[in-house]
Amino acid sequence: MAEQTKLMENEVFLAYVTYSTIVLLKMMLMSSVTAYFRLTRKVFANPEDATLHATGEGVKKYVRIDEGVERVRRCHQNDLENIVPFIGIGLLYAFSSPDLFMALMHFRIFTASRIYHTIAYLTPLPQPNRGLSWMIGYGVTFSMAYTVLKNVWYL
């Protein structure tokens, strides 16, 4: 219980928990957006999913690729490729005793960049919007990783 109380007094850890939860919820929301696009456009990846709309040979017309669905899927895939490393590295970063201001900047910039990335991807906004938002988020994660290694290097 004392360990839990100590963690809840660590402002950097609380900030990490807050911003990690935001980006994880955003990533989870992308699953729902994908499902929404699939259902409203009647586009399915698997024949068994299309059986709600047709039977027999009629199923084949619903098992297809749609650019809108694929755009949402690619955005979700990009979240998986970037948010998962942020969660792991961010936790290590939070426990490496960083300055609270710098930790907040890392967490807030990453979160904003991922939200903007999704907006840029789904709208779609012209490049370099999406590319820059990805690069900023990636840079933040790399910066945290560098800070962890710099602060706790052990040989």
mmCIF file of N, CA, C and O in Angstrom, residues 28-44 53 66 68-70 72-73 76 122:
data_model
loop_
_atom_site.group_PDB
_atom_site.id
_atom_site.type_symbol
_atom_site.label_atom_id
_atom_site.label_comp_id
_atom_site.label_asym_id
_atom_site.label_seq_id
_atom_site.Cartn_x
_atom_site.Cartn_y
_atom_site.Cartn_z
ATOM 1 N N MET A 28 -7.889 2.908 -29.232
ATOM 2 C CA MET A 28 -9.048 2.017 -29.145
ATOM 3 C C MET A 28 -10.219 2.564 -29.969
ATOM 4 O O MET A 28 -10.946 1.796 -30.599
ATOM 5 N N LEU A 29 -10.389 3.860 -29.972
ATOM 6 C CA LEU A 29 -11.457 4.475 -30.753
ATOM 7 C C LEU A 29 -11.304 4.170 -32.238
ATOM 8 O O LEU A 29 -12.295 4.003 -32.949
ATOM 9 N N MET A 30 -10.069 4.038 -32.691
ATOM 10 C CA MET A 30 -9.836 3.742 -34.111
ATOM 11 C C MET A 30 -10.425 2.384 -34.493
ATOM 12 O O MET A 30 -10.852 2.207 -35.639
ATOM 13 N N SER A 31 -10.490 1.443 -33.578
ATOM 14 C CA SER A 31 -11.142 0.156 -33.862
ATOM 15 C C SER A 31 -12.620 0.370 -34.139
ATOM 16 O O SER A 31 -13.187 -0.219 -35.064
ATOM 17 N N SER A 32 -13.247 1.215 -33.336
ATOM 18 C CA SER A 32 -14.666 1.514 -33.534
ATOM 19 C C SER A 32 -14.901 2.272 -34.834
ATOM 20 O O SER A 32 -15.895 2.030 -35.525
ATOM 21 N N VAL A 33 -13.994 3.175 -35.169
ATOM 22 C CA VAL A 33 -14.122 3.920 -36.425
ATOM 23 C C VAL A 33 -13.999 2.954 -37.608
ATOM 24 O O VAL A 33 -14.753 3.048 -38.582
ATOM 25 N N THR A 34 -13.072 2.016 -37.512
ATOM 26 C CA THR A 34 -12.920 1.009 -38.574
ATOM 27 C C THR A 34 -14.202 0.192 -38.710
ATOM 28 O O THR A 34 -14.705 -0.015 -39.823
ATOM 29 N N ALA A 35 -14.746 -0.253 -37.601
ATOM 30 C CA ALA A 35 -15.994 -1.030 -37.632
ATOM 31 C C ALA A 35 -17.131 -0.202 -38.223
ATOM 32 O O ALA A 35 -17.915 -0.706 -39.047
ATOM 33 N N TYR A 36 -17.218 1.065 -37.847
ATOM 34 C CA TYR A 36 -18.248 1.957 -38.383
ATOM 35 C C TYR A 36 -18.125 2.061 -39.909
ATOM 36 O O TYR A 36 -19.116 1.944 -40.625
ATOM 37 N N PHE A 37 -16.915 2.298 -40.386
ATOM 38 C CA PHE A 37 -16.694 2.404 -41.831
ATOM 39 C C PHE A 37 -17.057 1.099 -42.540
ATOM 40 O O PHE A 37 -17.669 1.112 -43.599
ATOM 41 N N ARG A 38 -16.671 -0.018 -41.955
ATOM 42 C CA ARG A 38 -16.990 -1.316 -42.571
ATOM 43 C C ARG A 38 -18.506 -1.535 -42.644
ATOM 44 O O ARG A 38 -19.027 -1.960 -43.673
ATOM 45 N N LEU A 39 -19.199 -1.241 -41.567
ATOM 46 C CA LEU A 39 -20.642 -1.473 -41.534
ATOM 47 C C LEU A 39 -21.407 -0.518 -42.449
ATOM 48 O O LEU A 39 -22.314 -0.932 -43.168
ATOM 49 N N THR A 40 -21.054 0.770 -42.415
ATOM 50 C CA THR A 40 -21.792 1.740 -43.233
ATOM 51 C C THR A 40 -21.491 1.598 -44.726
ATOM 52 O O THR A 40 -22.335 1.927 -45.546
ATOM 53 N N ARG A 41 -20.313 1.110 -45.057
ATOM 54 C CA ARG A 41 -19.946 0.921 -46.469
ATOM 55 C C ARG A 41 -20.157 -0.521 -46.932
ATOM 56 O O ARG A 41 -19.909 -0.837 -48.089
ATOM 57 N N LYS A 42 -20.551 -1.368 -45.988
ATOM 58 C CA LYS A 42 -20.776 -2.788 -46.278
ATOM 59 C C LYS A 42 -19.554 -3.416 -46.956
ATOM 60 O O LYS A 42 -19.643 -4.030 -48.015
ATOM 61 N N VAL A 43 -18.412 -3.229 -46.296
ATOM 62 C CA VAL A 43 -17.128 -3.748 -46.774
ATOM 63 C C VAL A 43 -16.545 -4.608 -45.659
ATOM 64 O O VAL A 43 -16.312 -4.115 -44.557
ATOM 65 N N PHE A 44 -16.308 -5.873 -45.955
ATOM 66 C CA PHE A 44 -15.851 -6.795 -44.925
ATOM 67 C C PHE A 44 -14.590 -7.522 -45.371
ATOM 68 O O PHE A 44 -14.367 -7.738 -46.554
ATOM 69 N N HIS A 53 -25.469 -9.596 -44.623
ATOM 70 C CA HIS A 53 -26.011 -8.876 -45.774
ATOM 71 C C HIS A 53 -26.331 -9.769 -46.966
ATOM 72 O O HIS A 53 -27.044 -9.344 -47.867
ATOM 73 N N ASP A 66 -12.017 -1.246 -49.691
ATOM 74 C CA ASP A 66 -12.568 0.092 -49.862
ATOM 75 C C ASP A 66 -11.524 1.093 -49.391
ATOM 76 O O ASP A 66 -10.958 0.922 -48.297
ATOM 77 N N GLY A 68 -11.726 4.095 -48.168
ATOM 78 C CA GLY A 68 -12.045 4.732 -46.883
ATOM 79 C C GLY A 68 -11.739 3.834 -45.707
ATOM 80 O O GLY A 68 -11.162 4.268 -44.703
ATOM 81 N N VAL A 69 -12.130 2.578 -45.810
ATOM 82 C CA VAL A 69 -11.856 1.607 -44.746
ATOM 83 C C VAL A 69 -10.351 1.412 -44.610
ATOM 84 O O VAL A 69 -9.814 1.382 -43.492
ATOM 85 N N GLU A 70 -9.665 1.299 -45.732
ATOM 86 C CA GLU A 70 -8.209 1.094 -45.692
ATOM 87 C C GLU A 70 -7.481 2.294 -45.094
ATOM 88 O O GLU A 70 -6.495 2.130 -44.378
ATOM 89 N N VAL A 72 -8.637 4.283 -42.729
ATOM 90 C CA VAL A 72 -8.821 4.179 -41.283
ATOM 91 C C VAL A 72 -7.932 3.071 -40.720
ATOM 92 O O VAL A 72 -7.298 3.241 -39.672
ATOM 93 N N ARG A 73 -7.863 1.956 -41.406
ATOM 94 C CA ARG A 73 -7.020 0.843 -40.948
ATOM 95 C C ARG A 73 -5.542 1.246 -40.906
ATOM 96 O O ARG A 73 -4.824 0.897 -39.969
ATOM 97 N N HIS A 76 -4.962 3.422 -37.926
ATOM 98 C CA HIS A 76 -4.942 2.595 -36.724
ATOM 99 C C HIS A 76 -3.623 1.821 -36.626
ATOM 100 O O HIS A 76 -3.022 1.718 -35.544
ATOM 101 N N LEU A 122 -7.334 11.168 -41.559
ATOM 102 C CA LEU A 122 -8.720 10.872 -41.908
ATOM 103 C C LEU A 122 -9.416 11.986 -42.681
ATOM 104 O O LEU A 122 -10.395 11.719 -43.369
#
